[in-house]
């Protein structure tokens, strides 16, 4: 996908950093500065960004050319860091005790004020947490000192990257750096587990098998029911605000709240995704602003939201994908 916003481009080739002390320290500083850094985990290479920085997380989608906002995994150093972001229910806590660090991701209710960008959770109340194994990932997480959002480090729709060469083949020039620690040992993504009622359910098969989980913890991992949330980004009406949504509006009606793009129309109950029409900024604000406008509309007794047109290029594809889901008929 094409993108014309200057922030979406790095003019320089991507740096290949050695997975030594200096390389990892450099990678941590880049993350702190809001840059994208690919790094090895035991499963695949992740395309990392500071999970608290909406602009940096938006840049992940831009670099991958992902046309929709699926929720991302927040990688943390240890159980304490995970507990700060979400309260793991009993069975998931037992699995964490048994297998973290390791190739299993746990989905649990995120804590209010956890500080994660709402783009990481794609506006959901839950968050996917993972404590990866592997010295390089662990040292990077410790040095950086915060949660790292990271999907697999490949362009959207392409094969996951299990070496720094794979990463560079797909993303050279689009990310600041890749930490090169050779091929990843597991090679498939982590297993993702969540809860449905009292049951632990499999949301994505991966590097840790249900048999191993049962053998070590005695916990039976169930198949999820048809209505599960394994890929919330794929649901037609996924993030539905309470207000009804009217897209591509030239201007808001008198009884509508207004989600603007590019500072054009002054209006009472309104927020602007990006006054300077920057798609990266708009992506970073999207879920927060939908939530906030929903609350503002309720306060004003307004039941409809009009949304200004957002250009259909670059991150605009993902933004429009999400907006059209917000506007879709409710189930
Ligand atoms: O091994 C891995 O897990 C790799 C490495 C880099 O850690 N990461 C990875 O991330 O595979 P990604 O973004 O490609 O996959 C994230 C998956 C998606 O299928 C997404 O739907 C699911 O996690 N997910 C994230 N948050 C979720 C949530 N709150 N509820 C349900 N599923 C969620
Ligand atoms: Mg992937």
CSV table of C-alpha atoms and ligand atoms in Angstrom, one decimal:
chain,number,residue,atom,x,y,z
A,1,UNK,CA,0.0,0.0,0.0
A,2,UNK,CA,1.2,3.5,-0.7
A,3,UNK,CA,1.7,6.1,1.8
A,4,UNK,CA,2.6,9.7,1.3
A,5,UNK,CA,3.0,10.9,4.9
A,6,UNK,CA,6.6,11.8,5.6
A,7,UNK,CA,6.6,10.1,9.0
A,8,UNK,CA,5.8,6.8,7.4
A,9,UNK,CA,9.2,6.7,5.6
A,10,UNK,CA,12.6,6.2,6.8
A,11,UNK,CA,15.0,7.5,4.1
A,12,UNK,CA,17.8,5.3,5.4
A,13,UNK,CA,18.1,1.6,5.1
A,14,UNK,CA,17.2,-0.4,8.2
A,15,UNK,CA,20.1,-0.8,10.7
A,16,UNK,CA,21.2,-4.4,11.4
A,17,UNK,CA,22.1,-4.4,15.1
A,18,UNK,CA,24.1,-7.2,16.7
A,19,UNK,CA,22.4,-8.9,19.7
A,20,UNK,CA,25.1,-7.8,22.1
A,21,UNK,CA,25.0,-5.3,24.9
A,22,UNK,CA,25.5,-2.3,22.7
A,23,UNK,CA,23.1,-3.4,20.0
A,24,UNK,CA,20.3,-4.1,22.5
A,25,UNK,CA,20.9,-0.8,24.3
A,26,UNK,CA,20.6,1.0,21.0
A,27,UNK,CA,17.4,-0.9,20.2
A,28,UNK,CA,15.9,0.1,23.5
A,29,UNK,CA,16.7,3.7,22.9
A,30,UNK,CA,15.1,3.6,19.5
A,31,UNK,CA,12.0,2.2,21.0
A,32,UNK,CA,12.0,4.9,23.7
A,33,UNK,CA,12.2,7.5,20.8
A,34,UNK,CA,9.1,6.0,19.2
A,35,UNK,CA,10.9,4.1,16.4
A,36,UNK,CA,10.2,0.6,15.2
A,37,UNK,CA,12.7,-2.2,16.0
A,38,UNK,CA,12.3,-5.8,14.9
A,39,UNK,CA,13.7,-8.3,17.4
A,40,UNK,CA,13.9,-12.0,17.8
A,41,UNK,CA,11.7,-14.0,20.2
A,42,UNK,CA,11.8,-17.8,20.6
A,43,UNK,CA,8.9,-18.0,18.0
A,44,UNK,CA,9.3,-15.5,15.2
A,45,UNK,CA,10.8,-12.0,14.8
A,46,UNK,CA,8.5,-9.3,16.2
A,47,UNK,CA,8.0,-5.8,14.8
A,48,UNK,CA,8.3,-3.9,18.1
A,49,UNK,CA,7.0,-0.5,19.2
A,50,UNK,CA,6.5,1.2,22.6
A,51,UNK,CA,3.0,-0.1,23.4
A,52,UNK,CA,2.2,3.1,25.3
A,53,UNK,CA,2.9,5.3,22.3
A,54,UNK,CA,-0.1,5.5,19.9
A,55,UNK,CA,2.0,7.0,17.1
A,56,UNK,CA,4.6,4.3,17.3
A,57,UNK,CA,2.0,1.6,17.3
A,58,UNK,CA,0.3,3.2,14.3
A,59,UNK,CA,3.6,3.1,12.5
A,60,UNK,CA,3.6,-0.8,12.9
A,61,UNK,CA,0.5,-1.0,10.7
A,62,UNK,CA,2.0,1.5,8.3
A,63,UNK,CA,5.2,-0.5,8.0
A,64,UNK,CA,3.4,-3.8,7.6
A,65,UNK,CA,0.9,-2.4,5.2
A,66,UNK,CA,-1.8,-4.0,7.3
A,67,UNK,CA,-5.2,-2.9,5.9
A,68,UNK,CA,-7.1,-3.4,9.2
A,69,UNK,CA,-6.3,-2.9,12.9
A,70,UNK,CA,-6.2,-6.3,14.6
A,71,UNK,CA,-5.3,-6.2,18.3
A,72,UNK,CA,-1.6,-6.8,18.9
A,73,UNK,CA,0.3,-8.7,21.6
A,74,UNK,CA,1.9,-6.7,24.4
A,75,UNK,CA,5.2,-8.3,25.2
A,76,UNK,CA,6.4,-7.8,28.8
A,77,UNK,CA,9.5,-8.9,30.8
A,78,UNK,CA,7.9,-10.8,33.6
A,79,UNK,CA,4.7,-11.8,35.4
A,80,UNK,CA,4.8,-8.6,37.6
A,81,UNK,CA,4.8,-6.4,34.4
A,82,UNK,CA,1.9,-8.5,33.0
A,83,UNK,CA,0.0,-8.1,36.3
A,84,UNK,CA,0.3,-4.4,36.0
A,85,UNK,CA,-1.6,-4.5,32.7
A,86,UNK,CA,-4.2,-7.1,33.3
A,87,UNK,CA,-5.6,-9.3,36.0
A,88,UNK,CA,-5.0,-13.0,35.0
A,89,UNK,CA,-7.9,-15.2,36.0
A,90,UNK,CA,-6.9,-18.3,38.1
A,91,UNK,CA,-6.4,-20.9,35.3
A,92,UNK,CA,-4.4,-18.4,33.1
A,93,UNK,CA,-2.3,-17.4,36.1
A,94,UNK,CA,-1.4,-21.1,36.6
A,95,UNK,CA,-0.5,-21.4,32.9
A,96,UNK,CA,1.7,-18.3,33.2
A,97,UNK,CA,3.4,-19.7,36.3
A,98,UNK,CA,4.1,-22.9,34.4
A,99,UNK,CA,5.2,-21.6,31.0
A,100,UNK,CA,6.3,-18.0,31.1
A,101,UNK,CA,8.8,-17.1,29.7
A,102,UNK,CA,7.7,-19.1,26.8
A,103,UNK,CA,5.6,-19.4,23.6
A,104,UNK,CA,2.1,-18.8,25.0
A,105,UNK,CA,0.0,-15.6,25.0
A,106,UNK,CA,-2.8,-15.0,27.4
A,107,UNK,CA,-5.8,-12.8,26.8
A,108,UNK,CA,-7.3,-11.2,29.9
A,109,UNK,CA,-9.2,-8.0,30.9
A,110,UNK,CA,-6.9,-5.1,30.8
A,111,UNK,CA,-6.7,-2.8,33.8
A,112,UNK,CA,-8.1,0.7,33.6
A,113,UNK,CA,-5.3,3.2,33.3
A,114,UNK,CA,-2.9,0.5,32.2
A,115,UNK,CA,-1.3,3.0,29.9
A,116,UNK,CA,-1.4,0.9,26.7
A,117,UNK,CA,-2.3,2.7,23.5
A,118,UNK,CA,-5.9,1.7,22.6
A,119,UNK,CA,-4.5,0.8,19.2
A,120,UNK,CA,-2.7,-2.2,20.8
A,121,UNK,CA,-6.0,-3.6,22.0
A,122,UNK,CA,-8.0,-2.3,19.0
A,123,UNK,CA,-10.4,-0.7,21.4
A,124,UNK,CA,-11.2,-4.0,23.2
A,125,UNK,CA,-11.4,-4.4,27.0
A,126,UNK,CA,-9.0,-7.3,26.8
A,127,UNK,CA,-5.3,-7.4,26.1
A,128,UNK,CA,-3.1,-10.3,24.8
A,129,UNK,CA,0.0,-10.6,27.0
A,130,UNK,CA,3.2,-12.5,26.4
A,131,UNK,CA,6.5,-13.0,28.2
A,132,UNK,CA,8.8,-14.3,25.5
A,133,UNK,CA,11.7,-16.6,26.1
A,134,UNK,CA,15.1,-15.9,24.6
A,135,UNK,CA,17.9,-13.8,26.0
A,136,UNK,CA,17.8,-11.1,23.4
A,137,UNK,CA,14.0,-10.4,23.8
A,138,UNK,CA,14.3,-10.6,27.6
A,139,UNK,CA,17.3,-8.2,27.7
A,140,UNK,CA,15.6,-5.8,25.4
A,141,UNK,CA,12.4,-5.8,27.5
A,142,UNK,CA,14.4,-5.2,30.7
A,143,UNK,CA,16.5,-2.4,29.1
A,144,UNK,CA,13.4,-0.8,27.6
A,145,UNK,CA,11.5,-1.1,30.8
A,146,UNK,CA,7.9,-1.1,29.4
A,147,UNK,CA,5.5,-3.1,27.2
A,148,UNK,CA,6.4,-3.7,23.6
A,149,UNK,CA,3.7,-4.2,21.0
A,150,UNK,CA,4.8,-6.6,18.4
A,151,UNK,CA,3.1,-8.5,15.6
A,152,UNK,CA,5.3,-10.8,13.4
A,153,UNK,CA,7.9,-8.7,11.5
A,154,UNK,CA,6.6,-9.3,7.9
A,155,UNK,CA,4.6,-7.3,5.5
A,156,UNK,CA,0.9,-8.0,5.9
A,157,UNK,CA,-0.2,-11.2,4.2
A,158,UNK,CA,3.3,-12.5,3.8
A,159,UNK,CA,5.1,-15.3,5.7
A,160,UNK,CA,6.3,-14.6,9.2
A,161,UNK,CA,10.0,-13.8,9.6
A,162,UNK,CA,12.2,-16.2,11.4
A,163,UNK,CA,15.5,-14.5,10.7
A,164,UNK,CA,16.8,-11.0,10.4
A,165,UNK,CA,17.3,-11.6,6.7
A,166,UNK,CA,13.5,-12.3,6.3
A,167,UNK,CA,12.8,-9.1,8.2
A,168,UNK,CA,15.0,-7.1,5.9
A,169,UNK,CA,13.6,-8.7,2.8
A,170,UNK,CA,10.2,-7.5,3.7
A,171,UNK,CA,10.7,-4.3,5.7
A,172,UNK,CA,14.1,-2.8,4.8
A,173,UNK,CA,13.8,1.0,4.8
A,174,UNK,CA,10.5,0.9,6.6
A,175,UNK,CA,11.7,0.3,10.2
A,176,UNK,CA,14.6,1.8,12.1
A,177,UNK,CA,16.5,-1.4,13.0
A,178,UNK,CA,16.5,-5.2,13.3
A,179,UNK,CA,18.3,-6.9,16.2
A,180,UNK,CA,20.0,-9.9,14.5
A,181,UNK,CA,20.2,-13.0,16.7
A,182,UNK,CA,20.1,-15.6,14.0
A,183,UNK,CA,17.1,-17.9,13.3
A,184,UNK,CA,14.4,-18.2,15.9
A,185,UNK,CA,14.1,-21.7,17.5
A,186,UNK,CA,10.3,-22.3,17.6
A,187,UNK,CA,9.5,-20.8,14.2
A,188,UNK,CA,5.7,-20.6,14.6
A,189,UNK,CA,3.9,-18.0,16.6
A,190,UNK,CA,2.9,-18.4,20.2
A,191,UNK,CA,-0.2,-20.3,21.3
A,192,UNK,CA,-3.0,-17.8,22.3
A,193,UNK,CA,-5.3,-18.7,25.1
A,194,UNK,CA,-8.3,-16.9,26.6
A,195,UNK,CA,-11.2,-17.6,28.9
A,196,UNK,CA,-14.8,-18.4,28.0
A,197,UNK,CA,-16.7,-18.6,31.2
A,198,UNK,CA,-14.7,-20.9,33.4
A,199,UNK,CA,-12.9,-22.6,30.5
A,200,UNK,CA,-9.5,-21.9,29.0
A,201,UNK,CA,-10.0,-21.8,25.3
A,202,UNK,CA,-7.6,-22.0,22.4
A,203,UNK,CA,-7.7,-18.8,20.3
A,204,UNK,CA,-4.7,-19.6,18.1
A,205,UNK,CA,-2.7,-22.8,18.0
A,206,UNK,CA,1.0,-22.2,18.2
A,207,UNK,CA,4.3,-23.1,19.8
A,208,UNK,CA,2.9,-24.6,23.0
A,209,UNK,CA,0.6,-27.6,22.7
A,210,UNK,CA,-2.6,-28.3,24.6
A,211,UNK,CA,-1.1,-31.8,25.5
A,212,UNK,CA,1.8,-30.1,27.2
A,213,UNK,CA,-0.4,-27.7,29.0
A,214,UNK,CA,-2.6,-30.6,30.3
A,215,UNK,CA,0.4,-32.7,31.3
A,216,UNK,CA,2.1,-29.9,33.3
A,217,UNK,CA,-0.9,-28.1,34.8
A,218,UNK,CA,-3.8,-30.5,34.5
A,219,UNK,CA,-5.8,-27.8,32.7
A,220,UNK,CA,-7.8,-28.9,29.7
A,221,UNK,CA,-7.7,-26.4,26.9
A,222,UNK,CA,-11.1,-26.3,25.2
A,223,UNK,CA,-12.0,-25.4,21.6
A,224,UNK,CA,-13.6,-22.0,21.6
A,225,UNK,CA,-17.3,-21.7,20.8
A,226,UNK,CA,-18.3,-20.4,17.4
A,227,UNK,CA,-18.8,-16.9,18.7
A,228,UNK,CA,-15.3,-16.6,20.2
A,229,UNK,CA,-13.2,-13.5,19.7
A,230,UNK,CA,-10.1,-15.1,18.3
A,231,UNK,CA,-9.9,-12.5,15.5
A,232,UNK,CA,-11.9,-9.5,16.7
A,233,UNK,CA,-10.6,-7.5,13.8
A,234,UNK,CA,-12.4,-9.8,11.4
A,235,UNK,CA,-15.9,-9.4,12.9
A,236,UNK,CA,-18.1,-7.2,10.7
A,237,UNK,CA,-19.4,-5.1,13.6
A,238,UNK,CA,-16.4,-5.3,16.0
A,239,UNK,CA,-16.1,-2.0,17.7
A,240,UNK,CA,-19.5,-0.6,17.8
A,241,UNK,CA,-19.9,2.6,19.7
A,242,UNK,CA,-23.3,3.3,21.3
A,243,UNK,CA,-24.1,6.0,18.8
A,244,UNK,CA,-25.0,5.1,15.2
A,245,UNK,CA,-22.3,6.1,12.8
A,246,UNK,CA,-22.6,7.9,9.4
A,247,UNK,CA,-19.4,7.8,7.3
A,248,UNK,CA,-18.0,10.1,4.7
A,249,UNK,CA,-20.1,13.0,5.9
A,250,UNK,CA,-19.4,16.4,4.4
A,251,UNK,CA,-20.5,18.1,7.6
A,252,UNK,CA,-22.3,17.1,10.9
A,253,UNK,CA,-26.0,17.6,11.2
A,254,UNK,CA,-27.3,19.7,14.2
A,255,UNK,CA,-28.2,16.5,16.1
A,256,UNK,CA,-24.9,14.7,15.4
A,257,UNK,CA,-21.5,14.4,17.1
A,258,UNK,CA,-18.6,14.9,14.7
A,259,UNK,CA,-15.4,13.0,14.1
A,260,UNK,CA,-13.3,15.3,11.9
A,261,UNK,CA,-10.2,14.7,9.9
A,262,UNK,CA,-8.1,17.7,8.9
A,263,UNK,CA,-9.6,20.6,10.9
A,264,UNK,CA,-12.4,21.9,8.7
A,265,UNK,CA,-15.7,22.1,10.5
A,266,UNK,CA,-16.1,23.7,13.9
A,267,UNK,CA,-18.8,21.9,15.9
A,268,UNK,CA,-19.9,21.6,19.5
A,269,UNK,CA,-19.5,17.9,20.2
A,270,UNK,CA,-16.5,17.1,18.1
A,271,UNK,CA,-12.9,15.7,18.0
A,272,UNK,CA,-10.4,15.9,15.2
A,273,UNK,CA,-8.5,12.7,14.4
A,274,UNK,CA,-5.7,14.9,13.0
A,275,UNK,CA,-6.0,18.6,12.5
A,276,UNK,CA,-3.0,18.4,10.1
A,277,UNK,CA,-4.5,15.5,8.2
A,278,UNK,CA,-1.7,13.1,9.2
A,279,UNK,CA,-2.9,9.5,8.9
A,280,UNK,CA,-0.4,8.3,11.4
A,281,UNK,CA,-1.7,10.7,14.0
A,282,UNK,CA,-5.3,9.8,13.0
A,283,UNK,CA,-4.7,6.1,13.5
A,284,UNK,CA,-3.1,6.6,16.9
A,285,UNK,CA,-6.2,8.6,18.0
A,286,UNK,CA,-8.9,6.5,16.4
A,287,UNK,CA,-10.1,4.2,19.1
A,288,UNK,CA,-9.6,6.8,21.9
A,289,UNK,CA,-11.6,9.3,20.0
A,290,UNK,CA,-14.5,6.9,19.2
A,291,UNK,CA,-14.7,6.1,23.0
A,292,UNK,CA,-14.5,9.7,24.0
A,293,UNK,CA,-17.1,10.9,21.4
A,294,UNK,CA,-19.4,8.1,22.5
A,295,UNK,CA,-19.2,9.4,26.1
A,296,UNK,CA,-19.5,13.1,25.0
A,297,UNK,CA,-22.5,12.3,22.8
A,298,UNK,CA,-24.2,10.5,25.7
A,299,UNK,CA,-23.6,13.7,27.8
A,300,UNK,CA,-25.2,15.8,25.1
A,301,UNK,CA,-28.1,13.4,24.6
A,302,UNK,CA,-26.8,12.8,21.0
A,303,UNK,CA,-27.4,9.4,19.4
A,304,UNK,CA,-25.6,9.8,16.0
A,305,UNK,CA,-22.0,10.4,15.0
A,306,UNK,CA,-21.0,11.8,11.6
A,307,UNK,CA,-17.5,11.0,10.4
A,308,UNK,CA,-15.5,13.1,7.9
A,309,UNK,CA,-14.0,11.3,4.9
A,310,UNK,CA,-10.6,9.8,5.6
A,311,UNK,CA,-8.4,9.3,2.5
A,312,UNK,CA,-8.2,5.8,1.2
A,313,UNK,CA,-4.4,5.4,1.1
A,314,UNK,CA,-1.7,4.3,3.5
A,315,UNK,CA,-3.0,3.9,7.0
A,316,UNK,CA,-6.3,5.4,5.7
A,317,UNK,CA,-7.2,1.8,4.5
A,318,UNK,CA,-7.0,0.5,8.1
A,319,UNK,CA,-8.8,3.5,9.5
A,320,UNK,CA,-11.6,3.2,7.0
A,321,UNK,CA,-11.8,-0.6,7.6
A,322,UNK,CA,-12.3,0.0,11.3
A,323,UNK,CA,-14.7,2.9,10.8
A,324,UNK,CA,-16.8,0.8,8.4
A,325,UNK,CA,-17.0,-1.9,11.1
A,326,UNK,CA,-18.1,0.7,13.6
A,327,UNK,CA,-20.8,1.8,11.2
A,328,UNK,CA,-21.9,-1.7,10.2
A,329,UNK,CA,-25.4,-2.9,11.2
A,330,UNK,CA,-25.3,-4.3,14.7
A,331,UNK,CA,-25.8,-8.0,15.2
B,1,LIG,O1,4.7,-15.6,18.6
B,1,LIG,C1,4.0,-14.6,18.6
B,1,LIG,O2,3.0,-14.5,19.2
B,1,LIG,C2,4.5,-13.4,17.7
B,1,LIG,C3,5.8,-12.9,18.3
B,1,LIG,C4,6.4,-11.7,17.7
B,1,LIG,O3,5.6,-12.7,19.7
B,1,LIG,N1,3.5,-12.3,17.6
B,1,LIG,C5,2.4,-12.5,16.9
B,1,LIG,O4,1.6,-11.3,16.9
B,1,LIG,O5,2.1,-13.4,16.3
B,1,LIG,P1,0.4,-11.1,15.9
B,1,LIG,O6,0.0,-9.6,16.0
B,1,LIG,O7,0.8,-11.5,14.5
B,1,LIG,O8,-0.8,-11.9,16.4
B,1,LIG,C6,-1.6,-11.4,17.4
B,1,LIG,C7,-2.8,-12.3,17.5
B,1,LIG,C8,-3.9,-11.9,16.5
B,1,LIG,O9,-4.4,-13.1,15.9
B,1,LIG,C9,-4.9,-11.2,17.3
B,1,LIG,O10,-6.2,-11.4,16.8
B,1,LIG,C10,-4.8,-11.9,18.7
B,1,LIG,O11,-3.4,-12.1,18.8
B,1,LIG,N2,-5.2,-11.0,19.8
B,1,LIG,C11,-4.6,-9.9,20.2
B,1,LIG,N3,-5.3,-9.3,21.2
B,1,LIG,C12,-6.4,-10.1,21.4
B,1,LIG,C13,-7.5,-10.0,22.2
B,1,LIG,N4,-7.6,-9.0,23.1
B,1,LIG,N5,-8.4,-10.9,22.1
B,1,LIG,C14,-8.3,-11.9,21.2
B,1,LIG,N6,-7.3,-12.1,20.4
B,1,LIG,C15,-6.3,-11.2,20.5
B,2,LIG,MG1,1.4,-12.4,12.0
